[in-house]
Coordinates of C-alpha atoms in Angstrom, one line a residue:
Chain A
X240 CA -60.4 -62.2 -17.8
X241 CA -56.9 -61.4 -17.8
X242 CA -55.9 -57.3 -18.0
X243 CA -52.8 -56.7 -19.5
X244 CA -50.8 -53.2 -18.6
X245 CA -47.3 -51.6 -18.9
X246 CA -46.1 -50.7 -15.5
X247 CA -44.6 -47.9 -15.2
X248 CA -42.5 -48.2 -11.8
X249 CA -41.4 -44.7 -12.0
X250 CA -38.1 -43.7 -9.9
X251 CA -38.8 -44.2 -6.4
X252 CA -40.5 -47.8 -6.3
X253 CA -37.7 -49.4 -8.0
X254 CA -34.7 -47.7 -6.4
X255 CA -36.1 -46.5 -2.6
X256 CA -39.3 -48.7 -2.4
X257 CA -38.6 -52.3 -3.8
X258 CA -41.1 -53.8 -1.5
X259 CA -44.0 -51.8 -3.2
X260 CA -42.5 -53.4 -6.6
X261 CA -42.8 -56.8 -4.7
X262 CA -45.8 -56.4 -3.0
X263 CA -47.5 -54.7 -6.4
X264 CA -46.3 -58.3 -8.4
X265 CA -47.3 -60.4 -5.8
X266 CA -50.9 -59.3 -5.9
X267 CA -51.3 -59.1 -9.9
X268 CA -51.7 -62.5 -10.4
X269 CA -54.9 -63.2 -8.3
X270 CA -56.2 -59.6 -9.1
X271 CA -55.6 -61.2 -12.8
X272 CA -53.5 -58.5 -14.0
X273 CA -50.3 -59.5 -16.1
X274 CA -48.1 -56.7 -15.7
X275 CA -45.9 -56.2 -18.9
X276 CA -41.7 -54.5 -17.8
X277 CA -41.6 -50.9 -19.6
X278 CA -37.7 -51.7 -20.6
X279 CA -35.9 -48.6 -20.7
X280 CA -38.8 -46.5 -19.3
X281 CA -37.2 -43.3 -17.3
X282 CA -38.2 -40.7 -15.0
X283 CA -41.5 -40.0 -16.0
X284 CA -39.8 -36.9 -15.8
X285 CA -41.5 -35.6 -12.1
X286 CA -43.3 -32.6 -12.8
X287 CA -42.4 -30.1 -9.8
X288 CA -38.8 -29.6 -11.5
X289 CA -38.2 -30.4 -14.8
X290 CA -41.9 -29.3 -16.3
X291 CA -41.0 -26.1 -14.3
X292 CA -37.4 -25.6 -15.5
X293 CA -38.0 -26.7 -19.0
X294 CA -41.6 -27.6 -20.2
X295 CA -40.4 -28.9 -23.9
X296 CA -37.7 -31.2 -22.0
X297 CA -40.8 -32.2 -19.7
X298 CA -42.7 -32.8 -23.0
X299 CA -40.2 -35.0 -25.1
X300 CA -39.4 -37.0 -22.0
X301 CA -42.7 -38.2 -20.8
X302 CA -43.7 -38.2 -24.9
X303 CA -40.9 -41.2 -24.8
X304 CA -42.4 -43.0 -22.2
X305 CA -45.8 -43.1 -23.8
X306 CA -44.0 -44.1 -26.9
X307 CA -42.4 -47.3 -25.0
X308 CA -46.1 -48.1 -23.6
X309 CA -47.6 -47.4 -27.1
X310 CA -44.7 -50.1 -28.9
X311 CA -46.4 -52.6 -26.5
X312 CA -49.4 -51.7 -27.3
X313 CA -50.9 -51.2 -23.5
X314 CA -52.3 -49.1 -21.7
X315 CA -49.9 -47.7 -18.7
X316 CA -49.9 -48.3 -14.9
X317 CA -49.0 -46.0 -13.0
X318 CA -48.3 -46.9 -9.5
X319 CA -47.0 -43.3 -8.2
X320 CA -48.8 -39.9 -8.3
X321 CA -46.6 -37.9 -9.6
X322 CA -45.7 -40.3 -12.9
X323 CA -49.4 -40.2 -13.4
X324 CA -49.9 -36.6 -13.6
X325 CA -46.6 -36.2 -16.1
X326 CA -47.9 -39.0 -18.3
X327 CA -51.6 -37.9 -17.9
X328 CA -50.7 -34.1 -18.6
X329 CA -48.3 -35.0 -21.6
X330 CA -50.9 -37.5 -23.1
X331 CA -53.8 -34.7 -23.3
X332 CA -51.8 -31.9 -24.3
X333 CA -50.0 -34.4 -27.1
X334 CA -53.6 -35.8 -28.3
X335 CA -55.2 -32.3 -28.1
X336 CA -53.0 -30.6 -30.6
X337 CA -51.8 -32.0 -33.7
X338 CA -49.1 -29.4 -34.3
X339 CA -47.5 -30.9 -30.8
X340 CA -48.3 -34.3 -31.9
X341 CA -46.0 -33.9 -35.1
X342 CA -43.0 -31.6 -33.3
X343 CA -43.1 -34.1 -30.1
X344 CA -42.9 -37.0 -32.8
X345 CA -40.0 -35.0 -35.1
X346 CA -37.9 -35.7 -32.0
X347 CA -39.3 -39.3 -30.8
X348 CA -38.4 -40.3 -34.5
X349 CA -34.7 -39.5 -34.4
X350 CA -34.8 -42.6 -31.6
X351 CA -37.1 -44.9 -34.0
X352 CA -40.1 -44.2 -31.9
X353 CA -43.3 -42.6 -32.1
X354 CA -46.3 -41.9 -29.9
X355 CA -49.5 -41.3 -31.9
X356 CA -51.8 -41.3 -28.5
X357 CA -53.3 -44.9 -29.0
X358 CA -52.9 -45.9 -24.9
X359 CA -54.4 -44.5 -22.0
X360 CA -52.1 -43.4 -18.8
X361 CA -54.5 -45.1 -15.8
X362 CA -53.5 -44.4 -12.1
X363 CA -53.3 -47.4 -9.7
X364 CA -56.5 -46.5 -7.9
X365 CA -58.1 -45.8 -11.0
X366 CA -57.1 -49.6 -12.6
X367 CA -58.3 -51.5 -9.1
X368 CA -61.9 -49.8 -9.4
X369 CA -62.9 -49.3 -12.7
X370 CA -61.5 -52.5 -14.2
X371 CA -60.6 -54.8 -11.8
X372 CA -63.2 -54.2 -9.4
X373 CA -63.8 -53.8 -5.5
X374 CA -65.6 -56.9 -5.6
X375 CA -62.8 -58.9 -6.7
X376 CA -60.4 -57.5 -4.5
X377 CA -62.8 -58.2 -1.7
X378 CA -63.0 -61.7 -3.1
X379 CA -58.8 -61.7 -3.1
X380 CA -58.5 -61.4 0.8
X381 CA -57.6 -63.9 2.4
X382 CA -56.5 -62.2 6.2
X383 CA -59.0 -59.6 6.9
X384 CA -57.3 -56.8 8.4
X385 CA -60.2 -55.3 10.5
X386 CA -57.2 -54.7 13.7
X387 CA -55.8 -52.3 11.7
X388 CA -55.8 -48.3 12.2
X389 CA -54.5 -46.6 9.7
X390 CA -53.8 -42.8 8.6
X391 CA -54.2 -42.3 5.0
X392 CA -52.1 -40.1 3.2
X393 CA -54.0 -39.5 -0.4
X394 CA -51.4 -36.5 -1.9
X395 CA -52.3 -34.0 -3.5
X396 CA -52.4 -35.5 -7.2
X397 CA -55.6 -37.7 -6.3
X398 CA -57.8 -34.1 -5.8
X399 CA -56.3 -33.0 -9.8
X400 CA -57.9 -36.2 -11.2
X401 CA -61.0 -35.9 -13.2
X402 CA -63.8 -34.5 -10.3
X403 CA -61.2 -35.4 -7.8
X404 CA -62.7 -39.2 -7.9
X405 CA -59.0 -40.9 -6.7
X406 CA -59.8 -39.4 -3.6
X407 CA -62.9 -41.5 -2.9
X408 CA -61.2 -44.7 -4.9
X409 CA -58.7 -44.3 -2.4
X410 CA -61.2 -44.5 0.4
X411 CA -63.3 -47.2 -1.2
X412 CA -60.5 -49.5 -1.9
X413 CA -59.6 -49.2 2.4
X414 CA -63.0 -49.3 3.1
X415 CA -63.2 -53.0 1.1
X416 CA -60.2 -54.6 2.6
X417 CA -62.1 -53.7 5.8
X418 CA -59.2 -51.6 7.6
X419 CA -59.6 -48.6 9.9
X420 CA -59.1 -45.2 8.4
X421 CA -58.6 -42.9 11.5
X422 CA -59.6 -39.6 11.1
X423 CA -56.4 -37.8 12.3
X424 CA -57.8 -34.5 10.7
X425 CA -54.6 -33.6 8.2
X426 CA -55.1 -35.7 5.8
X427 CA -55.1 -33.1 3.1
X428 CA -52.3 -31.2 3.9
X429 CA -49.7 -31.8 1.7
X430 CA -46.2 -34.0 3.1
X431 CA -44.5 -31.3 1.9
X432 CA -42.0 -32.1 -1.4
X433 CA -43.0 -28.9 -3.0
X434 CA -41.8 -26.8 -0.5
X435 CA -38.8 -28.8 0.2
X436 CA -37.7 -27.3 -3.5
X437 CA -37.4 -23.8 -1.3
X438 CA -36.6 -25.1 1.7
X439 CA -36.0 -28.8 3.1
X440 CA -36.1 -27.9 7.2
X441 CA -39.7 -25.3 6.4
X442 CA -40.8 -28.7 4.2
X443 CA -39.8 -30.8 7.3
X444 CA -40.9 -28.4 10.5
X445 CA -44.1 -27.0 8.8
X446 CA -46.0 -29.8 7.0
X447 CA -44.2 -33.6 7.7
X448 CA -44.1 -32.5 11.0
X449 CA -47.4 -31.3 11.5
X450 CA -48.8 -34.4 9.7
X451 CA -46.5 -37.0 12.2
X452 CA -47.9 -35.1 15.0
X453 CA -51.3 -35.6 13.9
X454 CA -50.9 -38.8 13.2
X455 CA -49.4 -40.0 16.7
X456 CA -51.6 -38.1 18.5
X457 CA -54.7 -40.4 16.5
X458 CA -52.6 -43.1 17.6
X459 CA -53.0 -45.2 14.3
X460 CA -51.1 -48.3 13.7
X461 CA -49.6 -47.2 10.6
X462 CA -50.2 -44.8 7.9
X463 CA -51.1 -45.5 4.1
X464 CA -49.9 -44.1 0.8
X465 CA -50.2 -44.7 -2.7
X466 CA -47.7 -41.9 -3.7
X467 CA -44.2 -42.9 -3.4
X468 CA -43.2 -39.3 -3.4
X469 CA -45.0 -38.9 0.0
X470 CA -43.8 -42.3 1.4
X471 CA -40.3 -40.7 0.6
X472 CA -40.4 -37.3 2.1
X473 CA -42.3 -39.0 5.4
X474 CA -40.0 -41.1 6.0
X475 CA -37.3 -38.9 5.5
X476 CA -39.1 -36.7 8.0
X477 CA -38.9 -39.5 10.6
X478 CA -35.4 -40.3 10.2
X479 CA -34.4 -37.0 10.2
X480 CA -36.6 -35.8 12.8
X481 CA -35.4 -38.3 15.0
X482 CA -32.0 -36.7 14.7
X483 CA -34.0 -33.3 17.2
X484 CA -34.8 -36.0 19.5
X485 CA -38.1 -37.2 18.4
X486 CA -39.1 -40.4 18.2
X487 CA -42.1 -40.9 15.9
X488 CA -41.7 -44.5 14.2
X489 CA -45.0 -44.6 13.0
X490 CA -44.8 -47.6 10.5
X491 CA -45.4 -46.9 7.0
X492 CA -47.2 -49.1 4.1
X493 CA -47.9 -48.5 0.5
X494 CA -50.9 -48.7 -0.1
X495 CA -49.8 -52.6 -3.1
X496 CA -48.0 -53.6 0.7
X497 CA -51.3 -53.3 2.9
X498 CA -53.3 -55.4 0.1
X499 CA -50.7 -57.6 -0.4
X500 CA -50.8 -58.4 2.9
X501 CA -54.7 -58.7 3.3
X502 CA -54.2 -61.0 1.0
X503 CA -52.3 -63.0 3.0
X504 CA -48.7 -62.6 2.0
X505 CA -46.4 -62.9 5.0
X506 CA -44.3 -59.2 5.8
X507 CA -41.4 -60.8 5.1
X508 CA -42.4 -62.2 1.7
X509 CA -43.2 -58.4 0.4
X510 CA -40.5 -56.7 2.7
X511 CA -42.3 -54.6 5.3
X512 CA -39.4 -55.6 7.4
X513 CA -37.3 -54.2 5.1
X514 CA -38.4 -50.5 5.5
X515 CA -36.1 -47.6 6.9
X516 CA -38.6 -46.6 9.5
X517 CA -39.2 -49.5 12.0
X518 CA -42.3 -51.6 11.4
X519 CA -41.5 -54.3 13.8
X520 CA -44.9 -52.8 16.3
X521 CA -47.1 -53.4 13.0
X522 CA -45.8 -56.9 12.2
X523 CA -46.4 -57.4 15.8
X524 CA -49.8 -56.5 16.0
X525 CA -50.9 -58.5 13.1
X526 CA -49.7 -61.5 14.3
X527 CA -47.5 -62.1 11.7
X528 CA -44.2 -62.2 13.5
X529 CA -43.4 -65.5 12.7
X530 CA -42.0 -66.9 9.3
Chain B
X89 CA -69.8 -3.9 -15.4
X90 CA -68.6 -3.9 -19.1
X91 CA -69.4 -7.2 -21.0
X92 CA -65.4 -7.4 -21.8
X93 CA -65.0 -7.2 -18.1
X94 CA -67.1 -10.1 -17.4
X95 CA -65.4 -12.0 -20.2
X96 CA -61.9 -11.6 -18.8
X97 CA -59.7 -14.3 -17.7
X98 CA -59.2 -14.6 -13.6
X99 CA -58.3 -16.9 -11.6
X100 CA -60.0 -18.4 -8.6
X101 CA -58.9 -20.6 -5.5
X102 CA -60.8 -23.5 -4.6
X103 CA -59.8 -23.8 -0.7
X104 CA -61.6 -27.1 -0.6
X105 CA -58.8 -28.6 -2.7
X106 CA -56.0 -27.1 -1.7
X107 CA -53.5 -29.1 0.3
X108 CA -51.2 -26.0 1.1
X109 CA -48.4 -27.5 -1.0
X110 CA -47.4 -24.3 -1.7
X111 CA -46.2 -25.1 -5.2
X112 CA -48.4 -22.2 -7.1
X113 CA -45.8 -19.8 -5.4
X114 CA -42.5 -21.6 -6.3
X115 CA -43.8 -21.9 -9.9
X116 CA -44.7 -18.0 -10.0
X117 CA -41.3 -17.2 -8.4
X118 CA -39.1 -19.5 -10.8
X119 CA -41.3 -18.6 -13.8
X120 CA -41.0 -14.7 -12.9
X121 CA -37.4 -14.6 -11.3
X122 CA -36.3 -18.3 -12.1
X123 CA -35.4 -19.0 -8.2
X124 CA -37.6 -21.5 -6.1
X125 CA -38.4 -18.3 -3.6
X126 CA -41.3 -18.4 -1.8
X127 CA -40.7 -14.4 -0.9
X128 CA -40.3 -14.0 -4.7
X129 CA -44.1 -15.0 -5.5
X130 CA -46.3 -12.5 -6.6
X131 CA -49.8 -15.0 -5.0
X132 CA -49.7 -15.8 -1.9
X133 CA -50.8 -18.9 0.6
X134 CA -51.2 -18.7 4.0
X135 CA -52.6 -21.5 6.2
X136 CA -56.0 -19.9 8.2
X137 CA -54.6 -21.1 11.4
X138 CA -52.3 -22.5 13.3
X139 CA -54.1 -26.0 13.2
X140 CA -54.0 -25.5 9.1
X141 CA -58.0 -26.1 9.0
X142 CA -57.2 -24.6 5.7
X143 CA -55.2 -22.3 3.8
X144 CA -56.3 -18.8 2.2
X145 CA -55.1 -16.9 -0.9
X146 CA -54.3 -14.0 -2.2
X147 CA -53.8 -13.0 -5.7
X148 CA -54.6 -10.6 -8.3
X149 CA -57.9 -9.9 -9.1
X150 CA -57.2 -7.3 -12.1
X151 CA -59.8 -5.1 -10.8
X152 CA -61.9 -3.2 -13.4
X153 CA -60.6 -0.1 -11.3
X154 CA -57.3 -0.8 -10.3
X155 CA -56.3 1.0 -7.0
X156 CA -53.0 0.2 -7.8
X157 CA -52.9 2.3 -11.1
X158 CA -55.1 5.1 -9.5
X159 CA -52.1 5.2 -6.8
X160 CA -49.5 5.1 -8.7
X161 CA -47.6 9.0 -9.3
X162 CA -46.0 8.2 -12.4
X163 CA -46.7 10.5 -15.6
X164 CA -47.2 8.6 -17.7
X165 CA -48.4 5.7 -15.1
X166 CA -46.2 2.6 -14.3
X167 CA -49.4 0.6 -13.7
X168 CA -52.1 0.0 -16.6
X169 CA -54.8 -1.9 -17.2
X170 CA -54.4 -3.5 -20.8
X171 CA -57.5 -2.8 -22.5
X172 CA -57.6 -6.0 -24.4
X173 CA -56.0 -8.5 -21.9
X174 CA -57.9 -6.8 -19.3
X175 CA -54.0 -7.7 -17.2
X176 CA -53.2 -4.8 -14.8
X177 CA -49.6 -4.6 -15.4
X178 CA -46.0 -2.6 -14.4
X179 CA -43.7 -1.4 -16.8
X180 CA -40.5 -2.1 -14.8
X181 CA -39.2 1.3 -17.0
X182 CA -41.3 3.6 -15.9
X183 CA -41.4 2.2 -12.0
X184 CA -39.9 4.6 -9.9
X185 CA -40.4 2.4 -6.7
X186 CA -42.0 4.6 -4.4
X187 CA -44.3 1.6 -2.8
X188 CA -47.6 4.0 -3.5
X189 CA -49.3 0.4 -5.1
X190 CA -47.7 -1.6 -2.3
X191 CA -49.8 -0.1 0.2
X192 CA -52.7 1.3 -2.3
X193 CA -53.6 -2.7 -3.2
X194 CA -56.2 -3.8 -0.3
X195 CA -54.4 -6.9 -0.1
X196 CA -51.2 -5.9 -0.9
X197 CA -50.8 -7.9 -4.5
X198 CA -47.8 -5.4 -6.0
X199 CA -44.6 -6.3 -3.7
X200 CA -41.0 -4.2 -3.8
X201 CA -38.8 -5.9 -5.1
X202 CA -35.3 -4.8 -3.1
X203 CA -32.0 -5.7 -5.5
X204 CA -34.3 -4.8 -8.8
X205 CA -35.5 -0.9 -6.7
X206 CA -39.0 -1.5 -8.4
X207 CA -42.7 -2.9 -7.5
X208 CA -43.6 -5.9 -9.6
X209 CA -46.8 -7.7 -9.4
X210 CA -48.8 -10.8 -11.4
X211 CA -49.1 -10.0 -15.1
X212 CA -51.0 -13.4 -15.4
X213 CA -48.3 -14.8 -17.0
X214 CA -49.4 -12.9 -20.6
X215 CA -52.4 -15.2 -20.6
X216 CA -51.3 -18.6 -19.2
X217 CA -50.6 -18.3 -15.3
X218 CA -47.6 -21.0 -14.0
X219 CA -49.8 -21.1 -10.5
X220 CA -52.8 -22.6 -12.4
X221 CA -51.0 -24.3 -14.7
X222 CA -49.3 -26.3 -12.2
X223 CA -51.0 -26.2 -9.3
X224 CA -50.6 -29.5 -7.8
X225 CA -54.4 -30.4 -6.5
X226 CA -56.3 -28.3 -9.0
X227 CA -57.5 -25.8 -6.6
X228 CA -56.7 -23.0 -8.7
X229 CA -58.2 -22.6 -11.7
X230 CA -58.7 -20.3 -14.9
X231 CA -61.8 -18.8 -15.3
X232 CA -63.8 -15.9 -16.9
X233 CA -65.0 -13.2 -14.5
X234 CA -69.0 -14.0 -15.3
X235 CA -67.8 -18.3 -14.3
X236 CA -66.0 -16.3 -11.2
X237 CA -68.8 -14.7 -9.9
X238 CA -71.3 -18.0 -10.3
X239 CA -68.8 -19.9 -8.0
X240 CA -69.2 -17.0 -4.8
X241 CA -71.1 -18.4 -2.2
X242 CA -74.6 -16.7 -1.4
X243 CA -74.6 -13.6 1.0
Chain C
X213 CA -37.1 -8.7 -19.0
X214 CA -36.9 -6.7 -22.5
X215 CA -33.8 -6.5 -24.4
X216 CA -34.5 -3.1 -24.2
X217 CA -34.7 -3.0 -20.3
X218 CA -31.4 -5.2 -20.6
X219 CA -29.4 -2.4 -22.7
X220 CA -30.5 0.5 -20.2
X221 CA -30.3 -1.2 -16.7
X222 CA -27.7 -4.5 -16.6
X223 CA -27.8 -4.7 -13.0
X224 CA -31.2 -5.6 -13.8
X225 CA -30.5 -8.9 -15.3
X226 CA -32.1 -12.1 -14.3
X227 CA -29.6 -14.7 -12.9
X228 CA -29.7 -17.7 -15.6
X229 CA -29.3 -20.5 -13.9
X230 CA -31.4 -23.3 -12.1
X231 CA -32.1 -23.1 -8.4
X232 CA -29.6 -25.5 -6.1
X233 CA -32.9 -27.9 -5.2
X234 CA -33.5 -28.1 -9.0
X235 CA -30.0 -29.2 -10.2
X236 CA -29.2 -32.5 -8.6
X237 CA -32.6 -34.2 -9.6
X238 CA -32.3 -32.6 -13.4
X239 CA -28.6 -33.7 -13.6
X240 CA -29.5 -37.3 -12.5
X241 CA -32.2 -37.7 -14.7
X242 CA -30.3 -36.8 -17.9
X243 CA -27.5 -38.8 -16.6
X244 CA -29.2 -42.0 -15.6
X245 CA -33.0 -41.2 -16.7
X246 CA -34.1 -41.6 -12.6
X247 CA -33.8 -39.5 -10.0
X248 CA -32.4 -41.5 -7.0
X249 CA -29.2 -43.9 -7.4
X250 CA -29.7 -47.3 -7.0
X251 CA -28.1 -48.3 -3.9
X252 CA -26.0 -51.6 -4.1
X253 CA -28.6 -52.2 -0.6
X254 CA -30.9 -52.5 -2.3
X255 CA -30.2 -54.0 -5.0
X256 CA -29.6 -56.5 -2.7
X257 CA -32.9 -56.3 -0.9
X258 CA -34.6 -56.4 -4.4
X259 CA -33.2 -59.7 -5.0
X260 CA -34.5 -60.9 -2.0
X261 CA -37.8 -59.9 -2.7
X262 CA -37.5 -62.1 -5.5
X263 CA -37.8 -59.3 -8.1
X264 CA -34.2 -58.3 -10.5
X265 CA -31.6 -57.0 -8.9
X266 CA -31.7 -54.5 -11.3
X267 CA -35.4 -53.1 -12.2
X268 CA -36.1 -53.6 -15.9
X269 CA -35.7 -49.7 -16.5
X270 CA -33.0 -47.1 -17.7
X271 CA -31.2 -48.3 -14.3
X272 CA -29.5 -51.0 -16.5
X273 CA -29.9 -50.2 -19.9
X274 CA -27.4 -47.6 -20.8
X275 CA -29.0 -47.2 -24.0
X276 CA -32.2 -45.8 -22.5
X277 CA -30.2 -42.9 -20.7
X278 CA -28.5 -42.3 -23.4
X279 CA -31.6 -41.3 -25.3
X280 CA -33.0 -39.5 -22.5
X281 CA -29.6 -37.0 -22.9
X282 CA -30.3 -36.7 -26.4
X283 CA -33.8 -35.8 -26.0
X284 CA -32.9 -33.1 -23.6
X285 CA -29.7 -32.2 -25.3
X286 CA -32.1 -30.5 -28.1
X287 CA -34.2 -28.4 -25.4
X288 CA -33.0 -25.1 -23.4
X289 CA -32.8 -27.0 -20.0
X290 CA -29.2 -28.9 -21.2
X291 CA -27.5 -24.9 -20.6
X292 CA -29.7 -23.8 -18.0
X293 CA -28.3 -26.6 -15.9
X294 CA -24.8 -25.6 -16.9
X295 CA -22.4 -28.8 -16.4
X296 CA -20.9 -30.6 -18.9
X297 CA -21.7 -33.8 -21.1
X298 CA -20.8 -37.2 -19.5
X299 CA -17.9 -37.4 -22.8
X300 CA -16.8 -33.8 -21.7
X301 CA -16.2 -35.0 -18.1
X302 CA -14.7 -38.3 -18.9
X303 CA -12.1 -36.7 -22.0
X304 CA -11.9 -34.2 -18.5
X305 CA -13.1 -30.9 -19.6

């Protein structure tokens, strides 16, 4: 059976990330999901500033993205962390309270739309286990990649969903395409975009630091993320750690890359080769150098 | 312990959760002195180690005998407990900034705050605290004092 | 702070304006609805994906920005952020 969903890329994948759009719409087809283009879908808006600086701005925003989902009449994907916690958040509090329904809808309707709370906001993770399933995924892979240690990097979102169950999707969806997860013991710690709101070198020294550190010292092969918030701030940490003299080029995957490649896609095909941070020692190892 | 104790609102940290993101305190600071300082922040997270096993916090408890109010020299006091609320909050008029709560507080929750000459200190956000609110893993929480005290660990 | 508290002690008052990290993300997304600008690289590096140049959101449909600047036109966060309209800029205000 064929599962329908809006995507909602978010900022990030679309303007920093294309090859986790590429990888993500190479792999709906044989996961059978048809994804359906949000047109005109914006910032979700990320929660760290605007909820913060205006919550009613926050609100109306995010209220007109679930009003472009509901028009299509399907539920949302969300492929990034942050997008799923504004859309998730804005969805209760607007179906919770009918007084917020009407007052978010008073402004929807001056732009002909309206958002009565008819479609769920799913996360990625949440969308491969509970209704596409881990045993069609496994059944998808065509290239195991058993070679593979990787560090995963869940952010901090995953622990504020419902019994903090991303967390072990996350770990259940490596554990099926049959990859390493290294235990490089900071796996938790947050990459540090929060505190990159007071200060971008504490945000860099204090947390992406300590996490690059951790991770090199495990010695994975790459790390994984399915927040393109994290992916950002990481490999911004690389680039401009590299700057103070150290070298980390650890290779970096979203998390739609990795399965697109288990499932036999060639790097080049979803544009691993195209990252900022070098992944030419990942391509390498998986044998996958050639076109 | 007075049954509206018990039923009082607190908050309580969840260090399993935590990810040290540091976010609770750049909310508190922006929604109290609308600046993303983390010296502005009236809770507090600090990793437990240099290895950041895990992180620690420190925020108000809104004791049912605030030492805070007991220090405080003000006449009438700067510091009270609002009988309904059960908050323990400062009235920034009657402040004279003389610290006394600063160091009363056992782990220091009242902080001085230099350009305003004053001590300020969490007022729970009149009911709905930003660091809860927002907190980016869901390791802090709003609870009453009776959910509190089923969620400390046996002695 | 109290009006009261405002009257008696002005030094007092509470700077009004967004921190620095805050206002180029909040200007971007009321000017273009995302965040980060879409880099003609990779634009170019979309295409040869084999995915749109452009990604089928507000980064190429004007319309969809638009609305985004009316929505937060009619919330406190259009003066906290204290710049002008994209018409106020362009008439050169």
């Amino acid at each position: 059976m064929t599962r329908s969903y809006a995507l909602f890329l978010g900022c990030y994948i679309p303007s920093m990330q294309p090859f986790a759009e590429a990888s993500l719409r190479r792999i709906a087809p044989p996961l059978k999901m048809k994804l359906i283009d949000m047109e005109g879908a914006t910032c979700c808006p990320v929660p760290e500033i605007v909820r913060l600086a205006d919550h009613d701005a926050w609100l109306y925003v995010s209220a007109r993205n679930l009003a472009l989902a509901e028009s299509l009449g399907k539920d949302i994907l969300a492929v990034c962390n942050g997008c799923w916690e504004t859309l998730y958040e804005a969805r209760e509090a607007i179906v919770n309270d009918t007084q917020l329904m009407n007052e978010v809808n008073s402004h929807l309707n001056l732009l002909d739309k309206t958002f009565e709370g008819k479609v769920k906001v799913k996360h990625f993770l949440e969308v491969m286990v509970e209704d596409i399933g881990l045993e069609s995924l496994k059944k998808a892979i065509k290239q195991p990649l058993s070679k593979l240690n990787v560090a995963v990097q869940y952010g901090c979102k995953l622990y504020k969903s419902p019994d903090s169950k991303f967390v072990s999707y996350f770990d259940s969806i490596i554990e099926s395409l049959g990859v390493n997860a290294i235990d490089y013991g900071a796996e938790k710690i947050c990459c540090g975009f929060p505190l990159s709101l007071y200060s971008l070198d504490e945000a860099m020294e204090e947390r992406a630091k300590f996490k690059l550190d951790k991770m090199q010292s495990a010695k994975v092969d790459c790390m994984v993320t399915a927040c393109p918030g994290c992916f950002d701030v990481l490999e911004k940490a690389q680039l401009l750690l590299k700057r103070q003299g150290l070298q980390y080029e650890i290779p970096m995957l979203s998390l739609t890359e990795l399965i697109a490649l288990s499932f036999g896609f060639k790097p080049q095909e979803i544009g691993v080769d195209k990252h900022r941070v070098k992944t030419k020692t990942l391509i390498t190892k998986l044998g996958m150098g050639g076109n | 312990m007075s049954k509206d104790f018990l039923n009082q609102k607190v908050l309580i940290y969840n260090p399993e959760k935590c990810s040290g993101c540091y976010y609770c305190m750049i909310a508190c600071s922006f929604y109290h002195n609308e600046e993303a300082d983390l010296e502005k922040a009236y809770l507090r997270v600090y990793p437990q180690d240099e290895e950041f096993t895990g992180f620690v916090n420190a925020h108000c408890t809104h004791c049912e005998y605030p030492i805070c109010e007991a220090a405080c020299p003000t006449e009438p006091k700067a510091i009270t407990k609002d009988p309904n609320s059960g908050f323990v909050i400062i009235d920034r008029m009657r402040c004279i900034g003389c610290k006394s709560c600063n160091f009363a507080c056992p782990i220091s929750i009242p902080i001085f705050e230099k350009p305003f000459g004053i001590s300020n200190k969490c007022n729970f956000c009149d009911g709905d605290p930003r660091c809860a609110k927002y907190c980016s893993t869901g390791a802090l929480e709003v609870v009453t004092r009776k959910e509190a005290k089923e969620t400390e660990p046996d002695e | 702070m109290s009006d009261e508290e405002i009257v008696l002690y002005p030094w007092r008052k509470k700077v009004k304006t967004l921190p620095e990290s805050f206002k180029n993300p909040i200007m971007n997304i009321i000017r273009m609805g995302h965040i980060p600008k879409l880099a003609a690289t990779r634009e170019r590096i979309r295409e040869e994906l084999g995915i749109n140049r452009k990604p089928p959101t507000a980064y190429k449909d004007p319309n969809a920005q638009k609305e985004v600047e009316e929505l937060v036109r009619e919330t406190d966060l259009y003066d906290k952020a204290k710049w002008g309209t994209r018409e106020e800029e362009e008439s050169g205000r």
